[in-house]
Every structure is written in C-alpha cells, then in structure tokens.
Amino acid sequence: MEELVKKWNEILTYLKTEYEISDVAFNSWLKPLELFQIEDNKLYITYNGDQSSMTLSYLTRKFTTPLKITIEELINQQYDEILVISQEDANQLKKEKDVEHIKIEETLPFEEKRMGNSSINPRFTFDNFVVGRNNRFAQTAALAVAESPGEFYNPLYIYGGPGLGKTHLMQAIGNYIENQNPKANILYVTSEEFTNEVIENMRTNNNATAMQRFRDKYRTVDVLMVDDIQFIIGKEATQEEFFHTFNALHAMGKQIVISSDKPPKDMETLDDRFKSRFDMGLMADIGYPDYETRMAILNKKIEEKKFNLDESIRKYIAENIQSNIREIEGALNKLIAFSRLEKIDITMEIAERELQNFISPNISREITPQLIIEVVAEHFNITVDQMASKNRSSSVVRPRQIAMYLCNTMTSSSLQAIGLLLGGRDHSTIIHGANKIEDEIDKEEATRNLVETIKKKINPN
C-alpha cells in the first residue's frame, strides 16, 4: 500500500496517456479517485464526487481493468479485483472485521441493485417521496395498499403524466411490503417487459411448456405491479394473457397495482372488460405539482446530492419547470455536471444558458439528439457517458444503436452531429447502427414495441 500511495499520481498520469483519456474525463473521473485499503488482495478505491450507484458502476466498469494493468506494469503488483466504492461503504468496511461479508452495493450496475428477486429499486421509498396537493391522495392510497396488500383498493390504478412519480410510488409499495414481509413474492414489471415475455414464449418450440412457465411466474405472486399499462393496448396476445393473469390473482386476493398515463375511460381502444376490472379497485391520479411541491422536491434532491445552489436559481427552476418532476431532476443534474466538469459555482447566467432546453414554458419541448440520447440512456439504466464511450458490451451497444436510429429518424440533425454526441463516431457507424435497428423493427415485434415505448417517452404528445 505504501508504494502504491507514493506512485498513485504517476499511475493515474500513465493511465491517462496510455489510454488516451481526455483532460475533461481525467479531471472528472480519475483525479477524484482515492486509495482506501487493500484487503484479501482486493484494492478498494473511493471516489470524491457523485456517490450515485450509476456513477460508481460506470467508474468500476470503465477504469478498473486499465488500472489493474497499469499498476502491474509500474509496480509489479497484481490484485484479484479493484472495487470503486462509496464513502458510506468505505466507512462500513472500517467497522467490519470480515471484509468478505461486506455487500458493496454501490459497485453494482444500477439495474442489478435489487431487493431479493422482486426487481424493485430500493431507492424508491415512501420516506423520500415528496407529498404535495397534487399527489397526496395517490400517496395515501399507495401506503394503505402497502400496509394491507390484497385487502383494500385492489387493484390500485395510479395514473398521471410522465415524470410525476408513478413509478416511485409503485416501487415504494413493493419496498414497504418486502421490508414488512421478506418472504412476500413481489413482481414489478413494465408492460414492455410483460409483452416481450409473451412474445418470446409464444415463439419457443415447446410452446405449451414455455407458456406454463410464464403463467406460473405471474400467477403465483403475492403482489403484481405493472408499469405503463397503456402500452399493451392493441397487442391482442399480451392483453389476453394479462386479462387471465389479472383474474387469477384477483380471485386469490393477491394485490395488483397498475400505472398508466391516463384513466381507463380515456383509453378509447381499451376493451370494456379491462375497464370494468380496473373500476373494481381504486383510481388515484397524480396531477402536476404546485410551486411549493416543486421547490420541496428540488430542495430534497439538492440535499441528497450534497450540492450548493443559490436560492434564486432554485426559484428559477421551480417556477419555470412546472409539469415534470423528472425534468426538475434532469435540470439539476445538468447543473451539477457542469459545475464539476468546469470546477466553478453555478450562477444565474450559467443556469439560464445551460437550462435552455429544460425551461421553455410556452413552447413544446424541442426533440434534439441530446434529448433522445438522455431518454434512451435513462430507459436502459445506463449513463450518457457510457453511450458515448468505446464500451462494446451488448448492454451499451444496443441502446447506442437505438439512439442512432431515433436521432436519425426523429431529428433533422446531420449524421456527423449525431456521431459527435455519441463519442465522435463517424457517419458510417451511425448509418450501420440505425439500419440495424430499422431491420429489427421490420422483423421483430419486441424491438418494434421497445422503440415505440421510447418514442413515447421522448415525445408524450
């Protein structure tokens, strides 16, 4: 460890040169890395910056292998593993004697951070859900369901526009139930995931066996939560499976929670049998947050991220971003990223300039390649930096190609401009990626549904 400490700056500088890391990336990702400890031939490193799981996961996947190679070359030391961990986990490691039993949660990719097998994100809880006049009824109903699943409000149908907190409430229900009863079998899925499973099982050679496994999975749970139910409309096989799944669970007194962008009565093509079943429970809408709620949400996010932002800029954001909580957080994230990359405090002038695409109260949101890339990255639980990186893993390549296709078809931007936003890729790479997804859309219903879902997130109107 002593030799490693002495040569740490030399190691980072060598890494920058050898792997052609830009000054911005070096200052943002490598300089804030700090040696923590060596235990069982594992090197633990902390990051003096954003402590989110996505950031730490990105650092782990992008830099730990080059670090291992560089350390071996410069000081002839091999480590079994290098882990980038949060400061919270570092503090925990100090207290624990047996490091092998420490759960380094922050080193896991965002999509792998789950409680049990329920596919629920543990970050979404009732404690960090900001309650206002727009969502008080929905929050109260959700809490009642969480306290007594299957007894009241079954099904619970939560509806509202994009980015207003429907998914947060649904997963808060799951986390609450699981904390109270760890043995509860809870399943959260998006309608897209449900649809894709139906399609996949119908295609298998042993159709009857595959569909039975599918039905066993969905009809033996204690709580089923389906997000964005509106996306199954028009998909006959999927609707039929969901209809029978709903009936089976409801007959057994199992809790069903559904979210949508609108109430059933406003879905013109929704089968009446679904409307009647949804009406059996409780409809809870989430409206647009008022100024006080928006300011409370913004203050909570700022506190969570340990960021300093002047009160006047907070008011500017809360007054101008009125219809979408997700955009409030997106605006804040953009200012945080700018501040850390440029190493300067955010002024009102900077905020007004950097938030032009977020703050346009009188015009519809412009669809730009940057917006598309951000929405695609969010959908797949990866970072924008990963989209622009040289990462060739399938979990990054496929979202990147979908972004190429959508940028090419939804905007008038040049292939060169799209390529620059995606890590400086040339026009032939953009054409290849876009064509690949276009071919899949023509041939595969699952890809077609996936792309349509993302397009609706980009442009809900």
GROMACS .gro file of C-alpha atoms in nm:
model
  461
    1MET     CA    1   0.000   0.000   0.000
    2GLU     CA    2   0.285   0.237   0.084
    3GLU     CA    3   0.443   0.200  -0.260
    4LEU     CA    4   0.103   0.236  -0.423
    5VAL     CA    5   0.041   0.563  -0.238
    6LYS     CA    6   0.380   0.701  -0.345
    7LYS     CA    7   0.319   0.624  -0.711
    8TRP     CA    8  -0.055   0.691  -0.727
    9ASN     CA    9  -0.026   1.017  -0.922
   10GLU     CA   10   0.225   0.856  -1.157
   11ILE     CA   11  -0.014   0.564  -1.212
   12LEU     CA   12  -0.303   0.796  -1.298
   13THR     CA   13  -0.088   1.005  -1.533
   14TYR     CA   14   0.038   0.694  -1.710
   15LEU     CA   15  -0.319   0.567  -1.740
   16LYS     CA   16  -0.427   0.898  -1.898
   17THR     CA   17  -0.150   0.885  -2.157
   18GLU     CA   18  -0.163   0.514  -2.234
   19TYR     CA   19  -0.541   0.501  -2.280
   20GLU     CA   20  -0.572   0.844  -2.448
   21ILE     CA   21  -0.806   0.981  -2.181
   22SER     CA   22  -0.911   1.341  -2.241
   23ASP     CA   23  -0.836   1.617  -1.990
   24VAL     CA   24  -1.207   1.653  -1.908
   25ALA     CA   25  -1.250   1.280  -1.844
   26PHE     CA   26  -0.926   1.265  -1.644
   27ASN     CA   27  -1.025   1.557  -1.419
   28SER     CA   28  -1.381   1.428  -1.380
   29TRP     CA   29  -1.320   1.057  -1.323
   30LEU     CA   30  -0.957   0.975  -1.241
   31LYS     CA   31  -0.828   1.264  -1.028
   32PRO     CA   32  -1.110   1.224  -0.770
   33LEU     CA   33  -1.017   0.855  -0.715
   34GLU     CA   34  -0.857   0.796  -0.376
   35LEU     CA   35  -0.688   0.485  -0.240
   36PHE     CA   36  -0.874   0.338   0.053
   37GLN     CA   37  -0.739  -0.003   0.153
   38ILE     CA   38  -0.615  -0.344   0.042
   39GLU     CA   39  -0.787  -0.649   0.187
   40ASP     CA   40  -0.760  -1.011   0.072
   41ASN     CA   41  -0.567  -0.890  -0.233
   42LYS     CA   42  -0.856  -0.663  -0.331
   43LEU     CA   43  -0.787  -0.294  -0.381
   44TYR     CA   44  -1.064  -0.064  -0.259
   45ILE     CA   45  -1.083   0.287  -0.404
   46THR     CA   46  -1.325   0.568  -0.315
   47TYR     CA   47  -1.449   0.841  -0.547
   48ASN     CA   48  -1.456   1.200  -0.425
   49GLY     CA   49  -1.759   1.303  -0.629
   50ASP     CA   50  -2.113   1.193  -0.713
   51GLN     CA   51  -2.190   0.890  -0.492
   52SER     CA   52  -2.477   0.755  -0.704
   53SER     CA   53  -2.478   0.388  -0.797
   54MET     CA   54  -2.472   0.470  -1.167
   55THR     CA   55  -2.155   0.683  -1.134
   56LEU     CA   56  -1.972   0.424  -0.925
   57SER     CA   57  -2.082   0.146  -1.158
   58TYR     CA   58  -1.956   0.343  -1.457
   59LEU     CA   59  -1.617   0.400  -1.292
   60THR     CA   60  -1.587   0.034  -1.199
   61ARG     CA   61  -1.666  -0.092  -1.547
   62LYS     CA   62  -1.463   0.167  -1.738
   63PHE     CA   63  -1.143   0.210  -1.536
   64THR     CA   64  -1.073  -0.084  -1.303
   65THR     CA   65  -0.929  -0.312  -1.571
   66PRO     CA   66  -0.694  -0.043  -1.711
   67LEU     CA   67  -0.595   0.037  -1.352
   68LYS     CA   68  -0.508  -0.327  -1.280
   69ILE     CA   69  -0.291  -0.344  -1.591
   70THR     CA   70  -0.119  -0.012  -1.518
   71ILE     CA   71  -0.044  -0.100  -1.154
   72GLU     CA   72   0.102  -0.432  -1.263
   73GLU     CA   73   0.325  -0.262  -1.519
   74LEU     CA   74   0.451   0.018  -1.293
   75ILE     CA   75   0.495  -0.150  -0.954
   76ASN     CA   76   0.470  -0.519  -1.049
   77GLN     CA   77   0.173  -0.578  -0.819
   78GLN     CA   78  -0.131  -0.787  -0.916
   79TYR     CA   79  -0.470  -0.752  -0.746
   80ASP     CA   80  -0.753  -1.002  -0.776
   81GLU     CA   81  -1.004  -0.721  -0.801
   82ILE     CA   82  -1.030  -0.344  -0.788
   83LEU     CA   83  -1.351  -0.200  -0.648
   84VAL     CA   84  -1.473   0.159  -0.663
   85ILE     CA   85  -1.695   0.205  -0.359
   86SER     CA   86  -1.899   0.481  -0.198
   87GLN     CA   87  -1.777   0.669   0.106
   88GLU     CA   88  -2.061   0.511   0.303
   89ASP     CA   89  -1.937   0.163   0.216
   90ALA     CA   90  -1.580   0.268   0.297
   91ASN     CA   91  -1.694   0.373   0.645
   92GLN     CA   92  -1.870   0.041   0.685
   93LEU     CA   93  -1.559  -0.150   0.579
   94LYS     CA   94  -1.365   0.020   0.855
   95LYS     CA   95  -1.606  -0.120   1.112
   96GLU     CA   96  -1.624  -0.473   0.980
   97LYS     CA   97  -1.360  -0.736   1.052
   98ASP     CA   98  -1.467  -0.981   0.786
   99VAL     CA   99  -1.448  -0.793   0.456
  100GLU     CA  100  -1.579  -1.091   0.260
  101HIS     CA  101  -1.921  -1.038   0.414
  102ILE     CA  102  -1.948  -0.672   0.317
  103LYS     CA  103  -2.203  -0.604   0.048
  104ILE     CA  104  -2.052  -0.341  -0.179
  105GLU     CA  105  -2.386  -0.225  -0.317
  106GLU     CA  106  -2.255   0.081  -0.495
  107THR     CA  107  -2.025  -0.123  -0.720
  108LEU     CA  108  -2.320  -0.297  -0.881
  109PRO     CA  109  -2.472  -0.165  -1.201
  110PHE     CA  110  -2.794   0.028  -1.142
  111GLU     CA  111  -3.007  -0.243  -1.299
  112GLU     CA  112  -2.855  -0.509  -1.073
  113LYS     CA  113  -2.936  -0.331  -0.745
  114ARG     CA  114  -3.241  -0.525  -0.640
  115MET     CA  115  -3.404  -0.648  -0.326
  116GLY     CA  116  -3.439  -1.025  -0.343
  117ASN     CA  117  -3.590  -1.128  -0.675
  118SER     CA  118  -3.858  -0.863  -0.694
  119SER     CA  119  -3.687  -0.630  -0.943
  120ILE     CA  120  -3.758  -0.332  -0.721
  121ASN     CA  121  -3.517  -0.043  -0.685
  122PRO     CA  122  -3.453   0.004  -0.310
  123ARG     CA  123  -3.401   0.377  -0.355
  124PHE     CA  124  -3.772   0.439  -0.413
  125THR     CA  125  -3.944   0.458  -0.075
  126PHE     CA  126  -4.230   0.643   0.090
  127ASP     CA  127  -3.976   0.829   0.303
  128ASN     CA  128  -3.819   1.006   0.007
  129PHE     CA  129  -4.144   1.063  -0.186
  130VAL     CA  130  -4.230   1.433  -0.160
  131VAL     CA  131  -4.602   1.474  -0.088
  132GLY     CA  132  -4.798   1.774  -0.216
  133ARG     CA  133  -5.154   1.858  -0.304
  134ASN     CA  134  -5.108   1.701  -0.646
  135ASN     CA  135  -5.023   1.353  -0.517
  136ARG     CA  136  -5.148   1.332  -0.158
  137PHE     CA  137  -5.444   1.108  -0.241
  138ALA     CA  138  -5.231   0.871  -0.451
  139GLN     CA  139  -4.964   0.853  -0.180
  140THR     CA  140  -5.223   0.779   0.089
  141ALA     CA  141  -5.383   0.507  -0.122
  142ALA     CA  142  -5.045   0.353  -0.203
  143LEU     CA  143  -4.949   0.345   0.164
  144ALA     CA  144  -5.281   0.179   0.255
  145VAL     CA  145  -5.215  -0.089  -0.007
  146ALA     CA  146  -4.860  -0.140   0.121
  147GLU     CA  147  -4.981  -0.183   0.479
  148SER     CA  148  -5.257  -0.430   0.386
  149PRO     CA  149  -5.189  -0.582   0.044
  150GLY     CA  150  -5.487  -0.752  -0.114
  151GLU     CA  151  -5.734  -0.621   0.146
  152PHE     CA  152  -5.816  -0.270   0.025
  153TYR     CA  153  -5.805  -0.096  -0.310
  154ASN     CA  154  -5.747  -0.396  -0.532
  155PRO     CA  155  -5.648  -0.319  -0.796
  156LEU     CA  156  -5.485   0.015  -0.726
  157TYR     CA  157  -5.470   0.210  -1.051
  158ILE     CA  158  -5.232   0.509  -1.045
  159TYR     CA  159  -5.239   0.745  -1.340
  160GLY     CA  160  -5.079   1.072  -1.442
  161GLY     CA  161  -4.844   1.232  -1.691
  162PRO     CA  162  -4.480   1.128  -1.745
  163GLY     CA  163  -4.228   1.211  -1.476
  164LEU     CA  164  -4.478   1.276  -1.196
  165GLY     CA  165  -4.381   0.990  -0.964
  166LYS     CA  166  -4.599   0.693  -1.060
  167THR     CA  167  -4.306   0.451  -1.076
  168HIS     CA  168  -4.167   0.586  -0.748
  169LEU     CA  169  -4.497   0.518  -0.571
  170MET     CA  170  -4.531   0.168  -0.717
  171GLN     CA  171  -4.183   0.068  -0.612
  172ALA     CA  172  -4.230   0.230  -0.271
  173ILE     CA  173  -4.523  -0.009  -0.222
  174GLY     CA  174  -4.301  -0.303  -0.311
  175ASN     CA  175  -4.018  -0.193  -0.083
  176TYR     CA  176  -4.257  -0.136   0.208
  177ILE     CA  177  -4.420  -0.479   0.170
  178GLU     CA  178  -4.084  -0.651   0.135
  179ASN     CA  179  -3.948  -0.480   0.445
  180GLN     CA  180  -4.253  -0.591   0.642
  181ASN     CA  181  -4.260  -0.941   0.496
  182PRO     CA  182  -3.932  -1.054   0.332
  183LYS     CA  183  -4.098  -1.378   0.220
  184ALA     CA  184  -4.357  -1.197   0.009
  185ASN     CA  185  -4.334  -1.279  -0.360
  186ILE     CA  186  -4.340  -0.938  -0.528
  187LEU     CA  187  -4.304  -0.882  -0.901
  188TYR     CA  188  -4.263  -0.543  -1.067
  189VAL     CA  189  -4.252  -0.527  -1.448
  190THR     CA  190  -4.306  -0.272  -1.719
  191SER     CA  191  -4.572  -0.352  -1.976
  192GLU     CA  192  -4.289  -0.367  -2.229
  193GLU     CA  193  -4.121  -0.649  -2.032
  194PHE     CA  194  -4.452  -0.830  -1.994
  195THR     CA  195  -4.518  -0.802  -2.370
  196ASN     CA  196  -4.171  -0.922  -2.465
  197GLU     CA  197  -4.204  -1.228  -2.241
  198VAL     CA  198  -4.536  -1.316  -2.402
  199ILE     CA  199  -4.381  -1.284  -2.750
  200GLU     CA  200  -4.072  -1.485  -2.657
  201ASN     CA  201  -4.270  -1.768  -2.501
  202MET     CA  202  -4.503  -1.790  -2.799
  203ARG     CA  203  -4.204  -1.837  -3.029
  204THR     CA  204  -4.041  -2.126  -2.848
  205ASN     CA  205  -4.060  -2.474  -2.992
  206ASN     CA  206  -4.225  -2.616  -2.683
  207ASN     CA  207  -4.497  -2.355  -2.669
  208ALA     CA  208  -4.717  -2.518  -2.407
  209THR     CA  209  -4.431  -2.569  -2.160
  210ALA     CA  210  -4.298  -2.216  -2.212
  211MET     CA  211  -4.638  -2.054  -2.161
  212GLN     CA  212  -4.694  -2.262  -1.848
  213ARG     CA  213  -4.366  -2.134  -1.703
  214PHE     CA  214  -4.475  -1.782  -1.790
  215ARG     CA  215  -4.810  -1.829  -1.619
  216ASP     CA  216  -4.650  -1.988  -1.314
  217LYS     CA  217  -4.423  -1.687  -1.283
  218TYR     CA  218  -4.700  -1.428  -1.299
  219ARG     CA  219  -4.990  -1.610  -1.134
  220THR     CA  220  -4.814  -1.730  -0.818
  221VAL     CA  221  -4.705  -1.390  -0.686
  222ASP     CA  222  -4.842  -1.210  -0.383
  223VAL     CA  223  -4.811  -0.868  -0.543
  224LEU     CA  224  -4.801  -0.788  -0.915
  225MET     CA  225  -4.714  -0.436  -1.029
  226VAL     CA  226  -4.733  -0.346  -1.398
  227ASP     CA  227  -4.599  -0.005  -1.503
  228ASP     CA  228  -4.729   0.187  -1.807
  229ILE     CA  229  -5.018  -0.048  -1.881
  230GLN     CA  230  -5.121   0.172  -2.176
  231PHE     CA  231  -4.851   0.012  -2.389
  232ILE     CA  232  -5.031  -0.325  -2.406
  233ILE     CA  233  -5.331  -0.172  -2.584
  234GLY     CA  234  -5.363  -0.314  -2.933
  235LYS     CA  235  -5.143  -0.615  -2.859
  236GLU     CA  236  -5.404  -0.889  -2.856
  237ALA     CA  237  -5.197  -1.181  -2.725
  238THR     CA  238  -5.049  -0.968  -2.449
  239GLN     CA  239  -5.387  -0.829  -2.350
  240GLU     CA  240  -5.533  -1.179  -2.332
  241GLU     CA  241  -5.255  -1.307  -2.108
  242PHE     CA  242  -5.280  -1.004  -1.881
  243PHE     CA  243  -5.659  -1.042  -1.861
  244HIS     CA  244  -5.635  -1.401  -1.737
  245THR     CA  245  -5.342  -1.319  -1.509
  246PHE     CA  246  -5.543  -1.036  -1.355
  247ASN     CA  247  -5.846  -1.261  -1.299
  248ALA     CA  248  -5.639  -1.539  -1.142
  249LEU     CA  249  -5.460  -1.310  -0.898
  250HIS     CA  250  -5.768  -1.110  -0.806
  251ALA     CA  251  -5.967  -1.427  -0.736
  252MET     CA  252  -5.693  -1.535  -0.491
  253GLY     CA  253  -5.694  -1.198  -0.316
  254LYS     CA  254  -5.347  -1.106  -0.437
  255GLN     CA  255  -5.262  -0.738  -0.471
  256ILE     CA  256  -5.245  -0.580  -0.818
  257VAL     CA  257  -5.101  -0.233  -0.879
  258ILE     CA  258  -5.116  -0.071  -1.222
  259SER     CA  259  -4.991   0.259  -1.358
  260SER     CA  260  -5.085   0.445  -1.674
  261ASP     CA  261  -5.066   0.789  -1.829
  262LYS     CA  262  -5.443   0.828  -1.828
  263PRO     CA  263  -5.759   0.681  -1.667
  264PRO     CA  264  -5.922   0.379  -1.836
  265LYS     CA  265  -6.221   0.584  -1.956
  266ASP     CA  266  -5.988   0.796  -2.170
  267MET     CA  267  -5.836   0.493  -2.346
  268GLU     CA  268  -6.063   0.473  -2.648
  269THR     CA  269  -5.934   0.138  -2.774
  270LEU     CA  270  -5.921  -0.035  -2.435
  271ASP     CA  271  -6.150  -0.338  -2.414
  272ASP     CA  272  -6.452  -0.283  -2.187
  273ARG     CA  273  -6.368  -0.595  -1.985
  274PHE     CA  274  -6.045  -0.426  -1.875
  275LYS     CA  275  -6.225  -0.105  -1.785
  276SER     CA  276  -6.471  -0.294  -1.567
  277ARG     CA  277  -6.192  -0.476  -1.384
  278PHE     CA  278  -5.987  -0.165  -1.327
  279ASP     CA  279  -6.301   0.001  -1.188
  280MET     CA  280  -6.324  -0.277  -0.925
  281GLY     CA  281  -6.048  -0.109  -0.724
  282LEU     CA  282  -5.938   0.250  -0.670
  283MET     CA  283  -5.834   0.513  -0.922
  284ALA     CA  284  -5.570   0.751  -0.791
  285ASP     CA  285  -5.443   1.033  -1.008
  286ILE     CA  286  -5.120   1.231  -0.976
  287GLY     CA  287  -5.154   1.584  -1.108
  288TYR     CA  288  -4.894   1.845  -1.185
  289PRO     CA  289  -4.707   1.964  -0.875
  290ASP     CA  290  -4.765   2.318  -0.748
  291TYR     CA  291  -4.478   2.559  -0.685
  292GLU     CA  292  -4.434   2.460  -0.320
  293THR     CA  293  -4.414   2.090  -0.409
  294ARG     CA  294  -4.170   2.157  -0.692
  295MET     CA  295  -3.949   2.359  -0.460
  296ALA     CA  296  -3.965   2.086  -0.192
  297ILE     CA  297  -3.866   1.821  -0.448
  298LEU     CA  298  -3.578   2.034  -0.574
  299ASN     CA  299  -3.451   2.105  -0.221
  300LYS     CA  300  -3.465   1.735  -0.135
  301LYS     CA  301  -3.268   1.640  -0.447
  302ILE     CA  302  -3.008   1.908  -0.375
  303GLU     CA  303  -2.972   1.780  -0.019
  304GLU     CA  304  -2.935   1.420  -0.139
  305LYS     CA  305  -2.666   1.519  -0.388
  306LYS     CA  306  -2.486   1.744  -0.138
  307PHE     CA  307  -2.475   2.030  -0.386
  308ASN     CA  308  -2.478   2.402  -0.320
  309LEU     CA  309  -2.720   2.603  -0.533
  310ASP     CA  310  -2.826   2.961  -0.470
  311GLU     CA  311  -3.185   3.017  -0.361
  312SER     CA  312  -3.257   3.244  -0.659
  313ILE     CA  313  -3.156   2.966  -0.901
  314ARG     CA  314  -3.372   2.716  -0.714
  315LYS     CA  315  -3.669   2.951  -0.752
  316TYR     CA  316  -3.588   2.997  -1.120
  317ILE     CA  317  -3.603   2.621  -1.178
  318ALA     CA  318  -3.915   2.563  -0.967
  319GLU     CA  319  -4.103   2.850  -1.131
  320ASN     CA  320  -4.023   2.750  -1.488
  321ILE     CA  321  -4.030   2.368  -1.491
  322GLN     CA  322  -4.391   2.308  -1.398
  323SER     CA  323  -4.515   1.981  -1.543
  324ASN     CA  324  -4.250   1.716  -1.491
  325ILE     CA  325  -4.057   1.613  -1.180
  326ARG     CA  326  -3.813   1.414  -1.391
  327GLU     CA  327  -3.720   1.733  -1.577
  328ILE     CA  328  -3.656   1.911  -1.248
  329GLU     CA  329  -3.406   1.643  -1.153
  330GLY     CA  330  -3.262   1.643  -1.505
  331ALA     CA  331  -3.208   2.019  -1.488
  332LEU     CA  332  -3.037   1.985  -1.151
  333ASN     CA  333  -2.816   1.701  -1.277
  334LYS     CA  334  -2.708   1.911  -1.573
  335LEU     CA  335  -2.603   2.199  -1.347
  336ILE     CA  336  -2.417   1.962  -1.114
  337ALA     CA  337  -2.233   1.803  -1.406
  338PHE     CA  338  -2.141   2.144  -1.549
  339SER     CA  339  -2.019   2.269  -1.211
  340ARG     CA  340  -1.800   1.964  -1.152
  341LEU     CA  341  -1.660   1.949  -1.504
  342GLU     CA  342  -1.577   2.320  -1.517
  343LYS     CA  343  -1.497   2.338  -1.144
  344ILE     CA  344  -1.697   2.659  -1.098
  345ASP     CA  345  -2.006   2.759  -0.899
  346ILE     CA  346  -2.335   2.792  -1.081
  347THR     CA  347  -2.450   3.150  -1.138
  348MET     CA  348  -2.789   3.263  -1.267
  349GLU     CA  349  -2.631   3.342  -1.604
  350ILE     CA  350  -2.493   2.988  -1.630
  351ALA     CA  351  -2.824   2.835  -1.518
  352GLU     CA  352  -3.023   3.030  -1.778
  353ARG     CA  353  -2.783   2.929  -2.054
  354GLU     CA  354  -2.745   2.560  -1.960
  355LEU     CA  355  -3.115   2.502  -1.895
  356GLN     CA  356  -3.249   2.644  -2.221
  357ASN     CA  357  -3.380   2.304  -2.331
  358PHE     CA  358  -3.550   2.242  -1.995
  359ILE     CA  359  -3.708   2.580  -1.941
  360SER     CA  360  -3.944   2.666  -2.224
  361PRO     CA  361  -4.283   2.716  -2.058
  362ASN     CA  362  -4.463   2.849  -2.364
  363ILE     CA  363  -4.341   2.609  -2.632
  364SER     CA  364  -4.332   2.234  -2.667
  365ARG     CA  365  -4.002   2.066  -2.588
  366GLU     CA  366  -3.771   2.051  -2.887
  367ILE     CA  367  -3.670   1.699  -2.981
  368THR     CA  368  -3.292   1.704  -3.015
  369PRO     CA  369  -3.030   1.428  -3.041
  370GLN     CA  370  -2.914   1.518  -2.690
  371LEU     CA  371  -3.266   1.470  -2.551
  372ILE     CA  372  -3.303   1.138  -2.734
  373ILE     CA  373  -2.970   1.009  -2.602
  374GLU     CA  374  -3.065   1.110  -2.244
  375VAL     CA  375  -3.406   0.937  -2.265
  376VAL     CA  376  -3.260   0.619  -2.416
  377ALA     CA  377  -2.987   0.609  -2.150
  378GLU     CA  378  -3.246   0.651  -1.875
  379HIS     CA  379  -3.467   0.378  -2.024
  380PHE     CA  380  -3.181   0.127  -2.018
  381ASN     CA  381  -3.042   0.241  -1.682
  382ILE     CA  382  -2.703   0.340  -1.822
  383THR     CA  383  -2.527   0.676  -1.830
  384VAL     CA  384  -2.494   0.919  -2.118
  385ASP     CA  385  -2.117   0.882  -2.078
  386GLN     CA  386  -2.148   0.509  -2.140
  387MET     CA  387  -2.346   0.580  -2.457
  388ALA     CA  388  -2.059   0.794  -2.583
  389SER     CA  389  -1.783   0.560  -2.464
  390LYS     CA  390  -1.599   0.287  -2.653
  391ASN     CA  391  -1.777   0.024  -2.445
  392ARG     CA  392  -1.872  -0.267  -2.674
  393SER     CA  393  -2.077  -0.472  -2.431
  394SER     CA  394  -2.425  -0.561  -2.555
  395SER     CA  395  -2.585  -0.373  -2.264
  396VAL     CA  396  -2.442  -0.049  -2.409
  397VAL     CA  397  -2.416  -0.120  -2.783
  398ARG     CA  398  -2.787  -0.191  -2.830
  399PRO     CA  399  -2.910   0.127  -2.654
  400ARG     CA  400  -2.649   0.322  -2.852
  401GLN     CA  401  -2.780   0.183  -3.181
  402ILE     CA  402  -3.139   0.259  -3.082
  403ALA     CA  403  -3.032   0.616  -3.008
  404MET     CA  404  -2.866   0.633  -3.352
  405TYR     CA  405  -3.189   0.516  -3.518
  406LEU     CA  406  -3.410   0.759  -3.322
  407CYS     CA  407  -3.175   1.054  -3.374
  408ASN     CA  408  -3.171   0.981  -3.745
  409THR     CA  409  -3.549   0.943  -3.779
  410MET     CA  410  -3.682   1.194  -3.524
  411THR     CA  411  -3.448   1.487  -3.591
  412SER     CA  412  -3.301   1.666  -3.891
  413SER     CA  413  -2.951   1.662  -3.741
  414SER     CA  414  -2.664   1.551  -3.964
  415LEU     CA  415  -2.502   1.212  -3.919
  416GLN     CA  416  -2.182   1.393  -3.825
  417ALA     CA  417  -2.357   1.586  -3.547
  418ILE     CA  418  -2.516   1.267  -3.411
  419GLY     CA  419  -2.179   1.093  -3.425
  420LEU     CA  420  -2.012   1.371  -3.227
  421LEU     CA  421  -2.265   1.335  -2.946
  422LEU     CA  422  -2.206   0.959  -2.940
  423GLY     CA  423  -1.834   0.973  -2.878
  424GLY     CA  424  -1.708   1.105  -3.210
  425ARG     CA  425  -1.831   0.815  -3.422
  426ASP     CA  426  -1.823   0.860  -3.800
  427HIS     CA  427  -2.128   0.876  -4.025
  428SER     CA  428  -2.088   0.516  -4.149
  429THR     CA  429  -2.114   0.386  -3.791
  430ILE     CA  430  -2.432   0.588  -3.736
  431ILE     CA  431  -2.583   0.457  -4.061
  432HIS     CA  432  -2.494   0.098  -3.970
  433GLY     CA  433  -2.647   0.126  -3.621
  434ALA     CA  434  -2.963   0.296  -3.746
  435ASN     CA  435  -3.009   0.043  -4.027
  436LYS     CA  436  -2.962  -0.249  -3.787
  437ILE     CA  437  -3.243  -0.127  -3.563
  438GLU     CA  438  -3.463  -0.048  -3.862
  439ASP     CA  439  -3.421  -0.406  -3.987
  440GLU     CA  440  -3.508  -0.540  -3.640
  441ILE     CA  441  -3.820  -0.323  -3.626
  442ASP     CA  442  -3.937  -0.471  -3.957
  443LYS     CA  443  -3.874  -0.828  -3.842
  444GLU     CA  444  -3.926  -0.835  -3.464
  445GLU     CA  445  -4.233  -0.720  -3.276
  446ALA     CA  446  -4.036  -0.694  -2.948
  447THR     CA  447  -3.798  -0.438  -3.097
  448ARG     CA  448  -4.089  -0.252  -3.255
  449ASN     CA  449  -4.265  -0.229  -2.917
  450LEU     CA  450  -3.944  -0.124  -2.743
  451VAL     CA  451  -3.875   0.159  -2.987
  452GLU     CA  452  -4.236   0.280  -2.972
  453THR     CA  453  -4.219   0.290  -2.592
  454ILE     CA  454  -3.904   0.502  -2.600
  455LYS     CA  455  -4.051   0.733  -2.866
  456LYS     CA  456  -4.350   0.800  -2.642
  457LYS     CA  457  -4.114   0.889  -2.357
  458ILE     CA  458  -3.931   1.131  -2.586
  459ASN     CA  459  -4.249   1.287  -2.717
  460PRO     CA  460  -4.551   1.206  -2.495
  461ASN     CA  461  -4.783   1.430  -2.702
   0.00000   0.00000   0.00000
